[in-house]
Amino acid sequence: MDHQHHSHLFPGVPLALGSAILFGASAPLSKWLLGSVDPWLLAGILYLGAGIGLALVHWVRPLIGLERVETPLSRPDLPWLAAVVLFGGIMAPLFLMLGLSLTTASSASLLLNLEGLATMLIAWLVFRENVDRRLLIGALAILLGAAILSFDGGAFRLDPGGLWIAVACLCWGIDNNLTRKLSSADPVQIAMIKGLAAGSTNVILAFTLGAAIPDVTIIAAGAVVGFFGIGVSLVMFMLGLRHLGTARTGAYFSLAPFIGALIAVTVFREAPSVSLLIAAFLMGIGLWLHLSERHEHDHEHDPLEHDHLHSHDDHHSHVHDGPVTEPHAHWHRHTPLRHKHPHYPDLHHRHGHG
């Protein structure tokens, strides 16, 4: 059987970076929309746009010959999905919209780096995912950059908008780590359910609290931003989790604030302050440290049985009764294996370290 050999950076890193670019662009665009719509209602529109758009993708795939080969959600996945919707789909976007309404788009975009830090710390401290010194130093550089944005007249403080954004990042950090439990299932199906459930909830709550119906062009613009900046971004993020693990996907996702800040400065003509430039420099160093990490050692794979989309490679050497197309998904068993190669804590490398 021919095994495929790919770089440990592919496809996880491009997926995580693509997710970051789309999400980063959504922050300043949402800031622009906030001038015409209630923050809570906008959070609902963004997620409904993601959910409806992905529902169309989910429905159209078989009609255009794209057979769905991903593993569908199962009953044990439902509690994790409910928690993901609560933290990442309802609480976090509400807090982000409140924060964006009280601070500048460029500062808000860079403060979103705290999501990557929260994601990594929870993965490290709670889920015991391996995080080495290089990743920690990179995280410290990102934290220093975010802290510099909090200085105002020589006093260290966060304005109310920054505090709301920090809370949103904590909720997303929890969401990202819980999503790891679902990373082997169909990401389009998961993101679709999350978008529809979270979006509907936020829209209903916003109207209950007296939000006015915005112009149809604002609704359409919000839906498009939500589809790409939340829906497609979330699908790519989940695929990144599958290949990189939670901490590293969160680290690569730290590019998102740079994209948002760049759009805020160039499109919305926000003046780049000295603190913004220093923060961007420090965060750039942190991102480079994350991108240049190489993790390689002798490791042993214990017997494992699970169901996910895969191609036959060094970790999938099982046989089939008949011909199969690649990639494909089915329940399969991994036999014990010991080898050495560059890897991340993906679906097959969640081993401990001494």
Coordinates of C-alpha atoms in Angstrom, one line a residue:
M1 CA 0.0 0.0 0.0
D2 CA 1.4 3.4 -0.9
H3 CA 1.6 5.8 2.0
Q4 CA 1.4 9.5 1.6
H5 CA 4.1 11.7 3.4
H6 CA 3.3 15.3 4.0
S7 CA 5.0 18.2 5.8
H8 CA 3.8 18.4 9.4
L9 CA 2.9 22.0 8.6
F10 CA 0.4 21.0 5.9
P11 CA -2.6 21.2 5.8
G12 CA -3.0 22.4 9.4
V13 CA -1.0 25.6 9.3
P14 CA -2.6 27.0 6.1
L15 CA -6.1 26.1 7.4
A16 CA -5.4 27.9 10.8
L17 CA -3.9 31.0 9.0
G18 CA -6.8 31.1 6.5
S19 CA -9.2 31.0 9.5
A20 CA -7.3 33.8 11.1
I21 CA -7.4 36.0 8.0
L22 CA -11.2 35.6 7.6
F23 CA -12.0 36.2 11.3
G24 CA -9.5 39.1 11.5
A25 CA -11.3 40.9 8.7
S26 CA -14.6 40.5 10.4
A27 CA -13.7 42.6 13.4
P28 CA -13.3 46.0 11.7
L29 CA -16.2 45.2 9.3
S30 CA -18.4 44.5 12.3
K31 CA -17.2 47.8 13.9
W32 CA -18.3 49.6 10.7
L33 CA -21.8 47.9 10.8
L34 CA -22.3 48.8 14.5
G35 CA -23.1 52.4 13.5
S36 CA -26.4 51.1 12.1
V37 CA -27.5 48.2 14.2
D38 CA -27.8 47.1 17.8
P39 CA -24.7 45.2 19.1
W40 CA -26.7 42.2 20.3
L41 CA -28.7 42.0 17.1
L42 CA -25.5 42.3 15.0
A43 CA -24.1 39.3 16.9
G44 CA -27.2 37.3 16.0
I45 CA -27.1 38.4 12.3
L46 CA -23.4 37.4 12.0
Y47 CA -24.0 33.9 13.4
L48 CA -27.3 33.5 11.4
G49 CA -25.4 34.5 8.3
A50 CA -22.8 31.8 9.1
G51 CA -25.5 29.2 9.9
I52 CA -27.7 29.8 6.9
G53 CA -24.7 30.0 4.5
L54 CA -23.3 26.8 5.7
A55 CA -26.7 25.1 5.6
L56 CA -26.8 26.0 1.9
V57 CA -23.3 24.5 1.5
H58 CA -24.4 21.4 3.4
W59 CA -27.4 21.0 1.2
V60 CA -25.7 21.8 -2.1
R61 CA -22.7 19.5 -1.7
P62 CA -24.4 16.3 -2.9
L63 CA -26.3 18.2 -5.7
I64 CA -23.0 19.2 -7.3
G65 CA -21.3 15.9 -6.9
L66 CA -19.4 16.6 -3.7
E67 CA -20.1 13.5 -1.7
R68 CA -20.1 14.1 2.0
V69 CA -17.4 11.9 3.4
E70 CA -16.9 13.5 6.8
T71 CA -18.1 11.7 10.0
P72 CA -21.5 13.0 11.1
L73 CA -22.2 14.0 14.7
S74 CA -23.2 11.3 17.1
R75 CA -25.1 11.3 20.4
P76 CA -22.0 11.5 22.7
D77 CA -21.1 14.7 20.8
L78 CA -24.2 16.6 21.7
P79 CA -23.3 17.8 25.2
W80 CA -20.0 19.2 23.9
L81 CA -21.8 20.8 21.0
A82 CA -24.3 22.5 23.4
A83 CA -21.4 23.9 25.5
V84 CA -19.6 25.2 22.3
V85 CA -22.8 27.0 21.2
L86 CA -23.2 28.6 24.7
F87 CA -19.6 29.9 25.1
G88 CA -18.6 30.5 21.5
G89 CA -21.9 31.2 19.8
I90 CA -23.9 33.2 22.3
M91 CA -21.7 34.7 25.1
A92 CA -18.5 35.5 23.2
P93 CA -20.0 37.4 20.2
L94 CA -22.2 39.4 22.5
F95 CA -19.3 40.5 24.6
L96 CA -17.3 41.3 21.5
M97 CA -20.0 43.5 20.1
L98 CA -20.3 45.3 23.4
G99 CA -16.6 45.8 23.4
L100 CA -16.4 47.0 19.8
S101 CA -19.1 49.6 20.5
L102 CA -16.8 51.1 23.3
T103 CA -13.3 51.1 21.8
T104 CA -11.5 51.6 18.5
A105 CA -11.5 48.9 15.8
S106 CA -7.6 48.7 15.7
S107 CA -7.2 48.3 19.4
A108 CA -10.1 45.8 19.6
S109 CA -8.5 43.8 16.7
L110 CA -5.2 43.5 18.5
L111 CA -6.7 42.7 21.9
L112 CA -8.4 39.7 20.2
N113 CA -4.9 38.1 20.5
L114 CA -6.0 37.3 24.0
E115 CA -8.2 34.6 22.5
G116 CA -5.1 32.7 21.4
L117 CA -3.5 33.0 24.8
A118 CA -6.7 31.9 26.6
T119 CA -6.9 28.9 24.2
M120 CA -3.3 27.9 24.7
L121 CA -3.4 28.3 28.5
I122 CA -6.6 26.2 28.9
A123 CA -5.2 23.6 26.5
W124 CA -1.9 23.5 28.5
L125 CA -3.2 23.7 32.1
V126 CA -6.6 21.9 31.8
F127 CA -6.2 19.5 28.9
R128 CA -2.5 18.9 29.4
E129 CA -1.5 19.5 25.8
N130 CA 2.2 19.8 25.3
V131 CA 3.4 23.4 25.1
D132 CA 7.2 24.0 24.8
R133 CA 9.4 26.9 25.8
R134 CA 9.3 28.4 22.3
L135 CA 5.5 28.5 22.3
L136 CA 5.5 30.0 25.8
I137 CA 8.0 32.8 24.9
G138 CA 5.9 33.6 21.8
A139 CA 2.8 33.8 24.0
L140 CA 4.6 36.2 26.4
A141 CA 5.4 38.5 23.4
I142 CA 1.8 38.5 22.4
L143 CA 0.6 39.2 26.0
L144 CA 3.1 42.1 26.3
G145 CA 1.8 43.5 23.0
A146 CA -1.8 43.3 24.3
A147 CA -0.8 44.9 27.6
I148 CA 0.9 47.9 25.8
L149 CA -2.5 48.7 24.2
S150 CA -3.9 49.1 27.7
F151 CA -1.6 52.0 28.7
D152 CA -3.3 55.3 28.7
G153 CA -1.4 58.4 29.9
G154 CA 1.1 56.3 31.7
A155 CA -1.5 54.4 33.8
F156 CA -2.1 50.7 33.2
R157 CA -5.8 50.1 32.7
L158 CA -8.3 48.6 30.3
D159 CA -11.3 50.7 29.2
P160 CA -14.7 49.0 29.5
G161 CA -14.6 48.1 25.8
G162 CA -11.3 46.3 26.3
L163 CA -12.6 44.4 29.3
W164 CA -15.6 43.1 27.4
I165 CA -13.3 42.0 24.6
A166 CA -11.1 40.2 27.1
V167 CA -14.1 38.3 28.5
A168 CA -15.1 37.4 24.9
C169 CA -11.7 36.0 24.3
L170 CA -11.9 33.9 27.5
C171 CA -15.2 32.5 26.3
W172 CA -13.7 31.7 22.9
G173 CA -10.7 30.1 24.6
I174 CA -13.1 27.7 26.4
D175 CA -15.1 27.2 23.1
N176 CA -11.9 26.3 21.2
N177 CA -10.8 23.7 23.7
L178 CA -14.3 22.1 23.9
T179 CA -14.4 22.1 20.0
R180 CA -11.4 19.9 20.1
K181 CA -13.7 17.1 21.3
L182 CA -15.6 17.5 18.1
S183 CA -12.7 17.9 15.6
S184 CA -13.1 14.4 14.1
A185 CA -16.7 15.1 13.0
D186 CA -18.0 17.0 10.0
P187 CA -16.9 20.7 10.6
V188 CA -19.5 22.1 8.2
Q189 CA -22.3 20.4 10.1
I190 CA -21.0 21.5 13.5
A191 CA -20.4 25.2 12.4
M192 CA -23.9 25.2 10.7
I193 CA -25.6 24.1 13.9
K194 CA -23.6 26.5 16.0
G195 CA -24.4 29.4 13.7
L196 CA -28.1 28.7 13.5
A197 CA -28.6 28.0 17.2
A198 CA -26.5 30.9 18.4
G199 CA -27.7 33.3 15.8
S200 CA -31.4 32.6 16.5
T201 CA -30.9 33.0 20.2
N202 CA -29.2 36.3 19.9
V203 CA -31.7 37.7 17.4
I204 CA -34.6 36.7 19.6
L205 CA -33.0 38.2 22.7
A206 CA -32.1 41.4 20.9
F207 CA -35.7 42.0 19.7
T208 CA -37.0 41.1 23.1
L209 CA -34.9 43.9 24.6
G210 CA -36.2 46.4 22.0
A211 CA -33.7 46.3 19.2
A212 CA -34.9 48.0 16.0
I213 CA -34.9 46.3 12.7
P214 CA -32.0 47.7 10.6
D215 CA -32.0 48.4 6.9
V216 CA -32.1 45.3 4.6
T217 CA -28.7 46.2 3.2
I218 CA -27.2 46.2 6.7
I219 CA -28.7 42.8 7.4
A220 CA -27.3 41.5 4.1
A221 CA -23.9 42.9 4.8
G222 CA -23.8 41.4 8.3
A223 CA -24.9 38.0 6.9
V224 CA -22.0 38.0 4.4
V225 CA -19.5 39.1 7.0
G226 CA -20.8 36.3 9.3
F227 CA -20.7 33.6 6.6
F228 CA -17.0 34.2 5.8
G229 CA -15.7 35.7 9.0
I230 CA -17.4 33.3 11.3
G231 CA -18.8 30.3 9.3
V232 CA -16.0 29.6 6.8
S233 CA -13.4 30.7 9.4
L234 CA -14.8 28.2 12.0
V235 CA -14.8 25.3 9.5
M236 CA -11.1 26.0 8.7
F237 CA -10.3 26.4 12.4
M238 CA -11.9 23.0 13.2
L239 CA -9.9 21.4 10.4
G240 CA -6.8 23.1 11.9
L241 CA -7.6 21.6 15.3
R242 CA -7.7 18.2 13.7
H243 CA -4.2 18.5 12.4
L244 CA -2.4 20.8 14.9
G245 CA -4.2 20.4 18.3
T246 CA -5.8 23.2 20.3
A247 CA -2.8 25.2 21.6
R248 CA -1.0 25.5 18.3
T249 CA -4.1 26.3 16.2
G250 CA -4.9 29.0 18.7
A251 CA -1.3 30.3 18.4
Y252 CA -1.5 30.5 14.6
F253 CA -4.9 32.1 14.9
S254 CA -3.2 35.0 16.6
L255 CA -2.6 36.4 13.1
A256 CA -6.3 37.5 13.1
P257 CA -5.8 40.8 15.0
F258 CA -3.0 41.9 12.6
I259 CA -5.4 41.5 9.7
G260 CA -8.1 43.4 11.6
A261 CA -5.7 46.2 12.6
L262 CA -4.4 46.5 9.0
I263 CA -8.0 46.9 7.7
A264 CA -8.8 49.4 10.5
V265 CA -5.8 51.6 9.7
T266 CA -6.0 51.4 5.9
V267 CA -9.7 51.3 5.2
F268 CA -11.2 53.2 8.1
R269 CA -8.3 55.7 8.3
E270 CA -7.6 55.1 12.0
A271 CA -4.3 56.7 12.9
P272 CA -1.6 54.0 13.8
S273 CA -0.5 55.1 17.3
V274 CA 3.0 54.4 18.7
S275 CA 1.5 51.9 21.2
L276 CA -0.3 50.1 18.3
L277 CA 3.0 49.8 16.3
I278 CA 5.0 48.5 19.3
A279 CA 2.2 46.0 20.1
A280 CA 2.1 44.9 16.5
F281 CA 5.9 44.4 16.6
L282 CA 5.8 42.3 19.7
M283 CA 2.9 40.2 18.5
G284 CA 4.7 39.7 15.2
I285 CA 7.7 38.2 17.1
G286 CA 5.3 35.9 19.0
L287 CA 3.7 34.7 15.8
W288 CA 7.1 34.0 14.2
L289 CA 8.1 31.9 17.2
H290 CA 4.9 29.9 16.8
L291 CA 5.4 29.5 13.1
S292 CA 9.0 28.3 13.3
E293 CA 8.4 25.7 16.0
R294 CA 9.5 22.1 15.2
H295 CA 8.4 19.3 17.5
E296 CA 10.1 15.9 16.9
H297 CA 10.9 12.9 19.1
D298 CA 10.5 9.1 19.3
H299 CA 6.9 8.4 20.3
E300 CA 4.6 5.5 20.7
H301 CA 1.0 5.2 19.4
D302 CA -1.2 3.1 21.7
P303 CA -4.1 1.0 20.1
L304 CA -6.9 3.3 19.2
E305 CA -10.3 3.0 17.5
H306 CA -12.2 6.0 16.1
D307 CA -14.1 7.4 13.1
H308 CA -12.9 10.4 11.1
L309 CA -11.9 11.5 7.6
H310 CA -8.5 10.2 6.6
S311 CA -6.2 9.0 3.8
H312 CA -3.9 6.0 4.0
D313 CA -0.5 7.1 5.4
D314 CA 1.9 6.0 8.1
H315 CA -0.8 6.3 10.7
H316 CA -3.5 4.6 8.6
S317 CA -2.2 1.3 7.3
H318 CA -5.4 -0.8 7.6
V319 CA -6.8 -2.7 4.7
H320 CA -10.2 -2.7 2.9
D321 CA -12.2 -5.5 1.4
G322 CA -12.6 -3.5 -1.9
P323 CA -11.4 -0.4 -3.6
V324 CA -11.9 2.9 -1.8
T325 CA -11.6 6.6 -2.7
E326 CA -9.3 8.9 -0.8
P327 CA -10.0 10.6 1.6
H328 CA -12.7 8.6 3.2
A329 CA -14.3 8.2 6.7
H330 CA -15.2 5.0 8.6
W331 CA -14.6 3.3 11.9
H332 CA -11.0 1.9 12.0
R333 CA -8.5 0.6 14.4
H334 CA -4.9 1.7 14.9
T335 CA -2.4 -0.9 15.9
P336 CA 0.5 -0.1 18.3
L337 CA 3.3 1.9 16.5
R338 CA 6.6 3.5 17.5
H339 CA 8.4 6.0 15.2
K340 CA 9.9 9.5 15.0
H341 CA 8.9 12.4 12.8
P342 CA 7.8 16.1 13.2
H343 CA 4.3 16.2 14.6
Y344 CA 1.7 18.2 16.5
P345 CA -0.8 17.1 19.1
D346 CA -3.4 16.1 16.4
L347 CA -5.9 13.3 16.5
H348 CA -3.1 10.7 16.6
H349 CA -0.5 12.5 18.7
R350 CA -2.1 13.3 22.0
H351 CA 0.5 11.5 24.0
G352 CA 2.1 12.7 27.2
H353 CA 5.7 14.1 27.6
G354 CA 8.2 13.5 30.3

